[in-house]
Coordinates of C-alpha atoms and ligand atoms in Angstrom, one line a residue:
X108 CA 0.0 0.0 0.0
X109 CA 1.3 3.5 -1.1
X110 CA 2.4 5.5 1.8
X111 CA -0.3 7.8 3.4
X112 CA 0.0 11.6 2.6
X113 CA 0.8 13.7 5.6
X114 CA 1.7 17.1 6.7
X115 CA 3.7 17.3 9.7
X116 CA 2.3 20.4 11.8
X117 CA 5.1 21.1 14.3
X118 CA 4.4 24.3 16.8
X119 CA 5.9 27.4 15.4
X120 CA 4.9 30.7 17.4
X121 CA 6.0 33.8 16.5
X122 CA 6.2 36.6 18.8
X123 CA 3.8 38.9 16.3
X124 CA 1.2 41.3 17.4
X125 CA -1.3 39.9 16.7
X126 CA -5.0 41.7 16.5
X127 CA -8.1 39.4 18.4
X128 CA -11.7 40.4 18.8
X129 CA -11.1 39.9 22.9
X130 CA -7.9 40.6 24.2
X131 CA -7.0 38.5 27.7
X132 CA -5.4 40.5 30.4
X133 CA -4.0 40.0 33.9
X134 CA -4.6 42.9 36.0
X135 CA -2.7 44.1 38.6
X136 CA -4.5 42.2 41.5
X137 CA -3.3 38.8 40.1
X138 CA -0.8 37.1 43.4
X139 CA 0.0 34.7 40.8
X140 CA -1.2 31.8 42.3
X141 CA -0.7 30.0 38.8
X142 CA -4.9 28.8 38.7
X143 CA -5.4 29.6 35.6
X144 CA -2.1 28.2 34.5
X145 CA -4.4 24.8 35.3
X146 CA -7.6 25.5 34.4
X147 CA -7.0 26.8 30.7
X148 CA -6.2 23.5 29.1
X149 CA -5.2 25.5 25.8
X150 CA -2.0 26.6 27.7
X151 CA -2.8 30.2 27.4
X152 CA -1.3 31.4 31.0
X153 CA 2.1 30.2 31.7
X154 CA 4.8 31.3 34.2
X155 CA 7.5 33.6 32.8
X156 CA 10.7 31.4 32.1
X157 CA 12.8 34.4 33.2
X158 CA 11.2 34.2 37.1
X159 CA 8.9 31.3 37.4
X160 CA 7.1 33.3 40.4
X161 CA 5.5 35.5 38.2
X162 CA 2.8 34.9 35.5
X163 CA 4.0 35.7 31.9
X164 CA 1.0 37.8 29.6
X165 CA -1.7 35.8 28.5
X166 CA -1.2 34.0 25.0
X167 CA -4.9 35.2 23.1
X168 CA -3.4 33.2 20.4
X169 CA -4.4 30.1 21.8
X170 CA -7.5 31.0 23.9
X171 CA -10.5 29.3 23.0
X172 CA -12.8 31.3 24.6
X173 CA -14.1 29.3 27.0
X174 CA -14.0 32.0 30.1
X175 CA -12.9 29.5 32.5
X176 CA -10.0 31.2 33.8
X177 CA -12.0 34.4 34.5
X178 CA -14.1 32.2 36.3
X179 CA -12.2 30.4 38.6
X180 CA -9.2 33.2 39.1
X181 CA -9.6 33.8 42.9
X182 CA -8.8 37.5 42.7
X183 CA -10.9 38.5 39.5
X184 CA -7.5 39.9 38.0
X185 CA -8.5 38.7 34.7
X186 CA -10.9 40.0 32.3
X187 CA -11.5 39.8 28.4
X188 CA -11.6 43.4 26.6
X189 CA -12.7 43.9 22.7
X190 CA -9.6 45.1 21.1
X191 CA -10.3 48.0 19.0
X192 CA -8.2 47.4 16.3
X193 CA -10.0 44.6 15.6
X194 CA -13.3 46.5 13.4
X195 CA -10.5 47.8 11.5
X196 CA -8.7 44.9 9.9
X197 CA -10.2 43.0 6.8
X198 CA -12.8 44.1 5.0
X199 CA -16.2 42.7 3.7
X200 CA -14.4 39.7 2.3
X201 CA -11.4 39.2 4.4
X202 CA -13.7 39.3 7.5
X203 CA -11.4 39.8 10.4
X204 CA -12.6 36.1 11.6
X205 CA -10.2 34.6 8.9
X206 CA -7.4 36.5 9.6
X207 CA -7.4 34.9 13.5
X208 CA -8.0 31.7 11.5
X209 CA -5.4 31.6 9.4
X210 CA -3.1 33.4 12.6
X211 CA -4.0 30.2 14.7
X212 CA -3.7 28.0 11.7
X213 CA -0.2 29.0 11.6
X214 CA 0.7 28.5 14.8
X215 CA 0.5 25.2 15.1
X216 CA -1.4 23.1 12.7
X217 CA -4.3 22.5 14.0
X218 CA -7.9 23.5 13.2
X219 CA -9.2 26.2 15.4
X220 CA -12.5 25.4 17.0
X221 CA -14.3 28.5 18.9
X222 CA -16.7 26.0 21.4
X223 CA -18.9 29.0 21.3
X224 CA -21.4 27.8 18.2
X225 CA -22.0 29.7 15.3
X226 CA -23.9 32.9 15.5
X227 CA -23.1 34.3 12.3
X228 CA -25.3 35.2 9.1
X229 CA -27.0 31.8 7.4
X230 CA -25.0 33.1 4.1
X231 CA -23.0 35.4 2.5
X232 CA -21.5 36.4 -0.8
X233 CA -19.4 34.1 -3.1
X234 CA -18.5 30.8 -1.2
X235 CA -20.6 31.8 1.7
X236 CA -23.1 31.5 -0.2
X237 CA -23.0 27.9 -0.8
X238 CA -23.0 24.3 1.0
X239 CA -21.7 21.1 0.5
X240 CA -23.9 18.3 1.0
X241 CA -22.8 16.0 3.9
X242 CA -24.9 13.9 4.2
X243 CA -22.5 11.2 4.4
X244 CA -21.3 12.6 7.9
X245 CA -23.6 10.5 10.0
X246 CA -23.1 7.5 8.0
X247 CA -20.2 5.1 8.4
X248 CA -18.5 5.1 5.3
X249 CA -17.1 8.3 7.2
X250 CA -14.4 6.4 9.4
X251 CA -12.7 6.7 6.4
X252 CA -10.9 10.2 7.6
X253 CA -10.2 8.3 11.0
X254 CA -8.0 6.0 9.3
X255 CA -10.0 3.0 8.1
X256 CA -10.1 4.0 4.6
X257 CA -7.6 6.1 2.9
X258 CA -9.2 9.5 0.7
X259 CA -6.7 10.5 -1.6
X260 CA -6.0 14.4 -1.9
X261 CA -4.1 13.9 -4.8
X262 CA -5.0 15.5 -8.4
X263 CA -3.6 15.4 -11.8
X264 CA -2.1 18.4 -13.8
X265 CA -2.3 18.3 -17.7
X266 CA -4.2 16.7 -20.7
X267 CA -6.2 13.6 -20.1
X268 CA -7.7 11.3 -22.2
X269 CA -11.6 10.3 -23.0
X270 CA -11.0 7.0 -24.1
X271 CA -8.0 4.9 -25.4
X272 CA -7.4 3.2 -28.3
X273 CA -5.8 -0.3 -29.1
X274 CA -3.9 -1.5 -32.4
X275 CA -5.4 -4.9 -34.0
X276 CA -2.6 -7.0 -31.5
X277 CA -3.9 -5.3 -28.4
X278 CA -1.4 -2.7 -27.9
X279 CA -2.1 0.6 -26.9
X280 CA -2.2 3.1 -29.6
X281 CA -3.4 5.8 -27.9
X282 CA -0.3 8.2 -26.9
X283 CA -1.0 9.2 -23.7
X284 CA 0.0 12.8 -22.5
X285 CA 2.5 14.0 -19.7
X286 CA 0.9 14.8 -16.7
X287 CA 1.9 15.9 -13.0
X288 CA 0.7 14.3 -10.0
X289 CA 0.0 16.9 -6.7
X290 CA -0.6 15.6 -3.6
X291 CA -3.0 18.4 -2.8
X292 CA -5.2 20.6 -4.6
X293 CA -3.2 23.3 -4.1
X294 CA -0.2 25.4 -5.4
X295 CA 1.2 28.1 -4.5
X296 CA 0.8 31.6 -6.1
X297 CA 3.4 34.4 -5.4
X298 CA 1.7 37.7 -3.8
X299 CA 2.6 40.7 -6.0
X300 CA 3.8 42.7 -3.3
X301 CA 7.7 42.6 -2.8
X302 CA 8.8 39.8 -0.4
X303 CA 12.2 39.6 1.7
X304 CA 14.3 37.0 0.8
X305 CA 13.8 34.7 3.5
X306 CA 9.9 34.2 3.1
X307 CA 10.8 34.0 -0.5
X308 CA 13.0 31.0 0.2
X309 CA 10.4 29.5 2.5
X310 CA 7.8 29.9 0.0
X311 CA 9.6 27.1 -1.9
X312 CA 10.8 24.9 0.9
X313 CA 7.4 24.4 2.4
X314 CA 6.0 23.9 -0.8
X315 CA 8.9 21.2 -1.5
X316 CA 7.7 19.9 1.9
X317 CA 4.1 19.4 1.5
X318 CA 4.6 18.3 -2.7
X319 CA 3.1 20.9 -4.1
X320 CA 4.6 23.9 -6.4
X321 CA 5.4 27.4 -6.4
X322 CA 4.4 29.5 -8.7
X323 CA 7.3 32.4 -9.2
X324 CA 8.2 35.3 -11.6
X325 CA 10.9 33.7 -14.3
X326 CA 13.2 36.4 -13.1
X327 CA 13.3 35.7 -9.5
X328 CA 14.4 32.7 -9.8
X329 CA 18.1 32.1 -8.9
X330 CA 20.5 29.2 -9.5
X331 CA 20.3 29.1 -5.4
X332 CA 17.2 27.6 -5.8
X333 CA 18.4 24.5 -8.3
X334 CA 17.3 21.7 -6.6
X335 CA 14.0 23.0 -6.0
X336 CA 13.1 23.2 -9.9
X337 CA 10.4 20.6 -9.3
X338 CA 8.3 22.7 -7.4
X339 CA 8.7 25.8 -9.0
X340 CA 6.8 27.3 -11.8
X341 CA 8.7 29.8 -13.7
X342 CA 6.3 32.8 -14.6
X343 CA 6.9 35.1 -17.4
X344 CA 5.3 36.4 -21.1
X345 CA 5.6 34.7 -24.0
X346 CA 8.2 36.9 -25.2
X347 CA 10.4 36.6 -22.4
X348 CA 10.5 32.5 -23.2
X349 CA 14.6 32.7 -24.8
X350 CA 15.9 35.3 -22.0
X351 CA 15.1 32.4 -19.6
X352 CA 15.5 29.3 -21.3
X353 CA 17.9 28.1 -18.8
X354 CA 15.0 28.2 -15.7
X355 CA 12.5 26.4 -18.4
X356 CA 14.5 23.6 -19.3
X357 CA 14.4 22.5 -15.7
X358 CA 11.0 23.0 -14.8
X359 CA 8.2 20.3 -14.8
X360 CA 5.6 22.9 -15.1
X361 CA 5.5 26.5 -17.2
X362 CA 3.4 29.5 -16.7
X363 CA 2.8 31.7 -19.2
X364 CA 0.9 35.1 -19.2
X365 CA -1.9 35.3 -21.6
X366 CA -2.0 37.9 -24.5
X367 CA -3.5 38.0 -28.0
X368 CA -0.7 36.3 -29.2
X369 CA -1.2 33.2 -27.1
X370 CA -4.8 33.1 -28.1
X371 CA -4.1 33.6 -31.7
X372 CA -1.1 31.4 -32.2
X373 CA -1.0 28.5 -29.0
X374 CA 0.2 26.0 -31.7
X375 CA 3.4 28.0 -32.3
X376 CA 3.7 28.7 -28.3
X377 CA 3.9 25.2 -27.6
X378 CA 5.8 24.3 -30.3
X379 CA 8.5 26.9 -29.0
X380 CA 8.9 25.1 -25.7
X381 CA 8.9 22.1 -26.5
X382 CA 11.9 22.7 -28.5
X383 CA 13.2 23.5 -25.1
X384 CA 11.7 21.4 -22.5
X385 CA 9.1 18.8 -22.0
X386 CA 7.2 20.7 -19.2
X387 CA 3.8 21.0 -19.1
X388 CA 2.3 24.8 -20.1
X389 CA -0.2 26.8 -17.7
X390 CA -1.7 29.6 -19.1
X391 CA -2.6 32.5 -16.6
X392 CA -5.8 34.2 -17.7
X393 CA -7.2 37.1 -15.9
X394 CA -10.7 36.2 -14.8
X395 CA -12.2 38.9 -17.6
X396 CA -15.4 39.5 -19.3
X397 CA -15.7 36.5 -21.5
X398 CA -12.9 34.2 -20.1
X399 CA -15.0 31.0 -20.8
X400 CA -15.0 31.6 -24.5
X401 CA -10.7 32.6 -24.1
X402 CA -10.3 29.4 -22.6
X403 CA -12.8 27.3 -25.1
X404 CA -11.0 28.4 -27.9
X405 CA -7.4 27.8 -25.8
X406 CA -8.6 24.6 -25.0
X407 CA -9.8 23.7 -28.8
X408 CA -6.4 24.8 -30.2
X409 CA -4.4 22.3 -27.7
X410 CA -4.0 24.1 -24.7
X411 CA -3.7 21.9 -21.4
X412 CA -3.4 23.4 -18.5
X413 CA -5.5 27.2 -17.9
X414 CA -4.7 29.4 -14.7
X415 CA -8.0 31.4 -14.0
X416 CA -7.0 34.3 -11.4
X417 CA -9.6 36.4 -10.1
X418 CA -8.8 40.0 -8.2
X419 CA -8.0 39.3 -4.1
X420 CA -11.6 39.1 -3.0
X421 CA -12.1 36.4 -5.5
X422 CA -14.1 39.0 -7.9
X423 CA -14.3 39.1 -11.5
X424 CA -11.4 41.9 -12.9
X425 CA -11.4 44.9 -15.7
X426 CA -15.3 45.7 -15.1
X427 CA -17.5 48.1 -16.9
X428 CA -17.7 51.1 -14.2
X429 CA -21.5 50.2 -13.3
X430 CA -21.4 46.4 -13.2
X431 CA -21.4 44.1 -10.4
X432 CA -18.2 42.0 -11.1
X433 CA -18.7 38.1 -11.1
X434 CA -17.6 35.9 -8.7
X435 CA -15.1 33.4 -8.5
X436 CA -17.8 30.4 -7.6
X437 CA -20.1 32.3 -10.8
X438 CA -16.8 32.6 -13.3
X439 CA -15.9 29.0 -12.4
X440 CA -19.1 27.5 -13.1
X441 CA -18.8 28.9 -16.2
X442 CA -15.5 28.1 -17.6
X443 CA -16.5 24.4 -16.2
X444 CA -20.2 24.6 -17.8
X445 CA -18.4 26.1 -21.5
X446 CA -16.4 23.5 -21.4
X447 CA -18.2 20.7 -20.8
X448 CA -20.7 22.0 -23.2
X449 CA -18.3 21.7 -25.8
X450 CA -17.1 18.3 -25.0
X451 CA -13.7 19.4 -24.0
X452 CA -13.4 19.2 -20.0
X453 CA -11.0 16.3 -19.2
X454 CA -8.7 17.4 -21.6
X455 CA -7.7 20.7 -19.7
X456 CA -6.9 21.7 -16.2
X457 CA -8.5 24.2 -14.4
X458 CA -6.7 26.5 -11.7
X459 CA -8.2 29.3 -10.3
X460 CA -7.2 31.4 -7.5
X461 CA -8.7 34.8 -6.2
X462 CA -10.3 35.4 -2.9
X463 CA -9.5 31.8 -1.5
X464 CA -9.5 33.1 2.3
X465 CA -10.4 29.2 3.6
X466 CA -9.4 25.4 3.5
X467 CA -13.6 25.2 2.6
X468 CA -13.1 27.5 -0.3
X469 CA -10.8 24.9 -2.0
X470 CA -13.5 21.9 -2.2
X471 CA -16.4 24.2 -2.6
X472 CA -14.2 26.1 -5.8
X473 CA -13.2 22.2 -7.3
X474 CA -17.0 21.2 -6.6
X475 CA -18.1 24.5 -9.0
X476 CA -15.6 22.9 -11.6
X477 CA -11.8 24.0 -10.4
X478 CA -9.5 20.7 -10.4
X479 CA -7.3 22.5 -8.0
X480 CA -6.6 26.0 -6.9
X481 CA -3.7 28.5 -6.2
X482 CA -3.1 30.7 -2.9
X483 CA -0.9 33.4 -2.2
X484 CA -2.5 36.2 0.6
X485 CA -3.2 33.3 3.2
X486 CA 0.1 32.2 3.2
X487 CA 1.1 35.7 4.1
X488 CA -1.6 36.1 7.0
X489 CA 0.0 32.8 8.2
X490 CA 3.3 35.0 8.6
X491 CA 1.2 37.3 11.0
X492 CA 0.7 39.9 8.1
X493 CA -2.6 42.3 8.5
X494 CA -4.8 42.5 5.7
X495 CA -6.7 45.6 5.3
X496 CA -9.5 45.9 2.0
X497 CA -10.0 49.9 2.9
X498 CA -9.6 52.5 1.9
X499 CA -7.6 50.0 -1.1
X500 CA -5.8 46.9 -0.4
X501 CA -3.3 46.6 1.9
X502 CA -0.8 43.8 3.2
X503 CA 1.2 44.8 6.3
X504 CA 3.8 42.2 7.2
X505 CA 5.2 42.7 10.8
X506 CA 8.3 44.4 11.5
X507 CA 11.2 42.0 11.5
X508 CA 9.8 39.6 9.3
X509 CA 12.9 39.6 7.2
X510 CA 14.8 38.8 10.4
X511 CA 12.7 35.7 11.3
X512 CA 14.7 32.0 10.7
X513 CA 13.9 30.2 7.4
X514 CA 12.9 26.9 8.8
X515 CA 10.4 29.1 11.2
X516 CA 8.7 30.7 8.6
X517 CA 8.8 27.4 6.8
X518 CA 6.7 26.1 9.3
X519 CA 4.5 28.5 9.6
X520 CA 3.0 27.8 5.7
X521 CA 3.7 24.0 6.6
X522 CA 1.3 23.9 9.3
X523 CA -1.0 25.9 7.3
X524 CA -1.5 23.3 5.1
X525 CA -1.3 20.8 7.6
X526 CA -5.1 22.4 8.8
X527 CA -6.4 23.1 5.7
X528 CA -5.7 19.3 4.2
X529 CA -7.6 17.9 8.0
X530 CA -10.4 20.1 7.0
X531 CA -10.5 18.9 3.2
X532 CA -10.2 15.8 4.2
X533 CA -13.4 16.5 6.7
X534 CA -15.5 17.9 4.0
X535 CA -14.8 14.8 1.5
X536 CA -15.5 12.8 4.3
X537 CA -18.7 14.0 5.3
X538 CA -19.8 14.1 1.5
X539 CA -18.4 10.4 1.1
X540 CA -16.0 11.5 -1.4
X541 CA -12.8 9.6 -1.4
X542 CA -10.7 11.4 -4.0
X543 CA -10.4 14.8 -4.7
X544 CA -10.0 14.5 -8.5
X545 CA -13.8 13.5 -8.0
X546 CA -14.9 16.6 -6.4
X547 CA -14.5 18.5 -9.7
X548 CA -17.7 19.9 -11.0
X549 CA -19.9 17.7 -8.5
X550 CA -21.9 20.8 -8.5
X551 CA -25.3 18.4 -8.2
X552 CA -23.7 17.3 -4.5
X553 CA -23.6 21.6 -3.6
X554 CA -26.3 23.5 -2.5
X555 CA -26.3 27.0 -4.0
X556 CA -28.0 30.0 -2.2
X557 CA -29.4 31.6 -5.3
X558 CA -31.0 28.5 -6.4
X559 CA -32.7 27.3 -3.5
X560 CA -33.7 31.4 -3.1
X561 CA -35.0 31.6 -6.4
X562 CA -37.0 27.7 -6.3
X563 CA -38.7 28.5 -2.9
X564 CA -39.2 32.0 -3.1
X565 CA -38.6 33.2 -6.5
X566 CA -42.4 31.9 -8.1
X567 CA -44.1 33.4 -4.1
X568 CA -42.6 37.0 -5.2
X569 CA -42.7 36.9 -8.7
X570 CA -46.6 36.5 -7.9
X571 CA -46.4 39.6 -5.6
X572 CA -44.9 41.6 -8.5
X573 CA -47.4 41.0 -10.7
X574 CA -50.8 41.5 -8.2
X575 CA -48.3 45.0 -7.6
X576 CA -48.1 46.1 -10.8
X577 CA -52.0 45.2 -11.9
Ligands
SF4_58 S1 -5.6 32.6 38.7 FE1 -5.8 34.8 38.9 S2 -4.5 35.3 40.6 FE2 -4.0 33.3 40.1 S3 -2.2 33.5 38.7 FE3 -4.0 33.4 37.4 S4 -4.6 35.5 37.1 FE4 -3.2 35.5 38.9
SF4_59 S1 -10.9 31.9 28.3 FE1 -10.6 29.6 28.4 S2 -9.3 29.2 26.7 FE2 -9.1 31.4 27.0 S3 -7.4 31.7 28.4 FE3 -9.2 31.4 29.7 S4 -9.3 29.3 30.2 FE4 -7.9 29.5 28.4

């Protein structure tokens, strides 16, 4: 039996200042009796390590919100405050809920459960506005994420094939294409901003680590990062192809930006890189008006793999002023609907990335019709950066990031991952799903918001209208 895919989460806390909803503090009454030291099981009060007889500050990072500790402190010298930075963080998308997610994520692997239920909106916009259907989670077959049954995370990059064909003697005719196997459905996209050299080089290792790839402007990459060439995707235009032919011929994978000229001639495009190396070619399409019918008519002239990428909030780019921008769920949907339409799905890959804030967002974006999807912003909030949407976008990483061990930050994006794969592997669980490959386009095993609006109340108001306007 194949060995079992695993991400080793391994604690990793960073001394960041980090921005909570409650803030825990120790007031000036505490005799430091070390109670609460006991009573939070999360380890959130500890003695200092430089004089064991007094308390060290809380640790919100871990704190579950439980209240125990305020509970049982004999002196009342703790108490939980709303911080007031915390309205200001996020935005309407990036509600500052994820951000403490992804923060806690990073710390140590493991998934963050509040205790205190859920007391938010029934939906939202974008992925928030849909649900997968788990039915499967009170049935047995769901040992399988416990370890009875193995579900395989793994997905395929490249060109498949509908059907094979076999000579009169029984041999395979059919030539079948390159492809790359990923362990998860997941790569990793470079943020635009400019990153210190450090995170840069973590970037890599942790995707080396967890099996997946990097996706990284041609240019950037260094002969440094040689024997990482399987997990890096060189990223550049079609007309930079001969100033970096020596990164190319390494590569397993290629990303190239799309123009006119890549539409017009992908033939010749191919033809080019071939001549140079045998990886496989990604091309990166802006999610535009009309990106189904650029990526039919890629598809149709050969192309393999097709990068989708959607603004930061996971919103359609280059609208009309006056138009509501799709979203990344709608724009998926599409592609995936265009192309299956036209009898051409399984022999192109789609990535898309955008707005994918949560490990959820990766099965519910491969159940709209994604096969697997890039990130790049969580894996900076996972480094303790803020992420504010107004007055315009804005990453803040922490002072002294740049200063901050490799194998640290490593970690960090490691353990990431390490949550986000227990979660996907929760959600195919539930659904009875045991490869991810399978999820793709499963759209009938979804429940979409709009739908079950417009079937249940849709023909009720549509009624009202009319009696209105008689
Ligand atoms: S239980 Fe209260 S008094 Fe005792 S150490 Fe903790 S905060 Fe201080
Ligand atoms: S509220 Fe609960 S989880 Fe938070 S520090 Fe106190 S005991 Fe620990």
């Amino acid at each position: 039996m194949p060995k079992k895919y695993h991400i080793h989460p391994k604690a990793a806390p960073l001394d960041l200042d980090y921005v909570f909803k409650f803030k825990i503090v120790r007031g000036e009454n505490c005799i430091n009796c070390g109670k609460c030291t006991k009573v939070c099981i999360y380890e959130a009060h500890k003695r200092r390590k430089d004089d064991p007889r007094r308390m060290a500050d809380p640790n919100t990072v871990v704190c579950r919100n439980c209240f125990r500790c305020i509970q049982e402190c004999p002196r009342g010298a703790l108490e939980k405050s709303l911080d007031k930075d915390f309205a200001g963080i996020g935005g309407a998308f990036w509600k500052p809920d994820m951000l403490i997610s992804l923060w806690k994520q990073a710390e140590d692997g493991k998934v963050p459960v509040s205790g205190a239920g859920y007391r938010g909106p029934f939906t939202g916009t974008g992925f928030d506005s849909m649900w997968t259907d788990m039915s499967e989670i009170v049935r047995p077959t769901r040992d399988g994420i416990h370890g009875r049954e193995y579900i395989s995370t793994s997905v395929d990059l490249g060109r498949r094939l509908n059907h094979l064909v076999f000579d009169a003697d029984g041999r395979l005719a059919s030539k079948v294409p390159d492809t790359v196997d990923l362990p998860i459905p997941i790569l990793f996209d470079m943020p635009v901003e400019s990153l210190s050299a450090n995170v840069k080089e973590a970037l890599v290792k942790a995707a080396a680590e967890i099996g997946t790839c990097v996706i990284m402007p041609a240019a950037d990459i260094t002969p440094e990062f040689g024997e990482y060439s399987d997990n890096i995707i060189p990223c550049l235009a079609a007309t930079e192809i001969d100033r970096h032919k020596a990164v190319l011929k390494k590569a397993r994978l290629v990303a190239i930006e799309y123009g006119d000229a890549v539409l017009n001639d992908y033939a010749g495009l191919k033809e080019k890189i071939k001549k140079l190396s045998h990886a496989l070619i990604i091309i990166r399409i802006p999610a535009g008006k009309g990106v189904e019918d650029i990526i039919a008519k890629l598809a149709h002239s050969g192309a393999e793999i097709v990068h989708i990428v959607a603004d930061y909030c996971g919103r359609e780019i280059h609208v009309a002023a006056g138009s509501e921008p799709r979203l990344l769920k709608d724009i998926i949907r599409a592609v995936h609907t265009r192309l299956v339409d036209d009898r051409i799905r399984d022999e192109v890959t789609l990535i898309a990335s955008g707005g994918i804030a949560m490990a959820e967002h990766v099965p519910k974006a491969m159940l709209c019709g994604a096969d697997l999807m890039a990130i790049d912003i969580p894996l900076m909030i996972a480094l303790g950066a803020r992420l504010y949407e107004k007055p315009e976008k804005q990453l803040i990483f922490h002072e002294g990031l740049g200063r901050i061990p490799i194998p640290m930050v490593t970690q960090r994006m490691v353990n990431l991952m390490g949550a986000w794969h227990s979660q996907i592997l929760e959600v195919m669980g539930a659904m009875g799903i045991r490869e991810a490959r399978r999820l793709r386009g499963e759209s009938g095993r979804a429940i979409f918001f709009e739908e079950v609006d417009k079937d249940t109340f849709g023909k009720l108001f549509k009624k009202n209208r009319e009696a209105v306007s008689k």
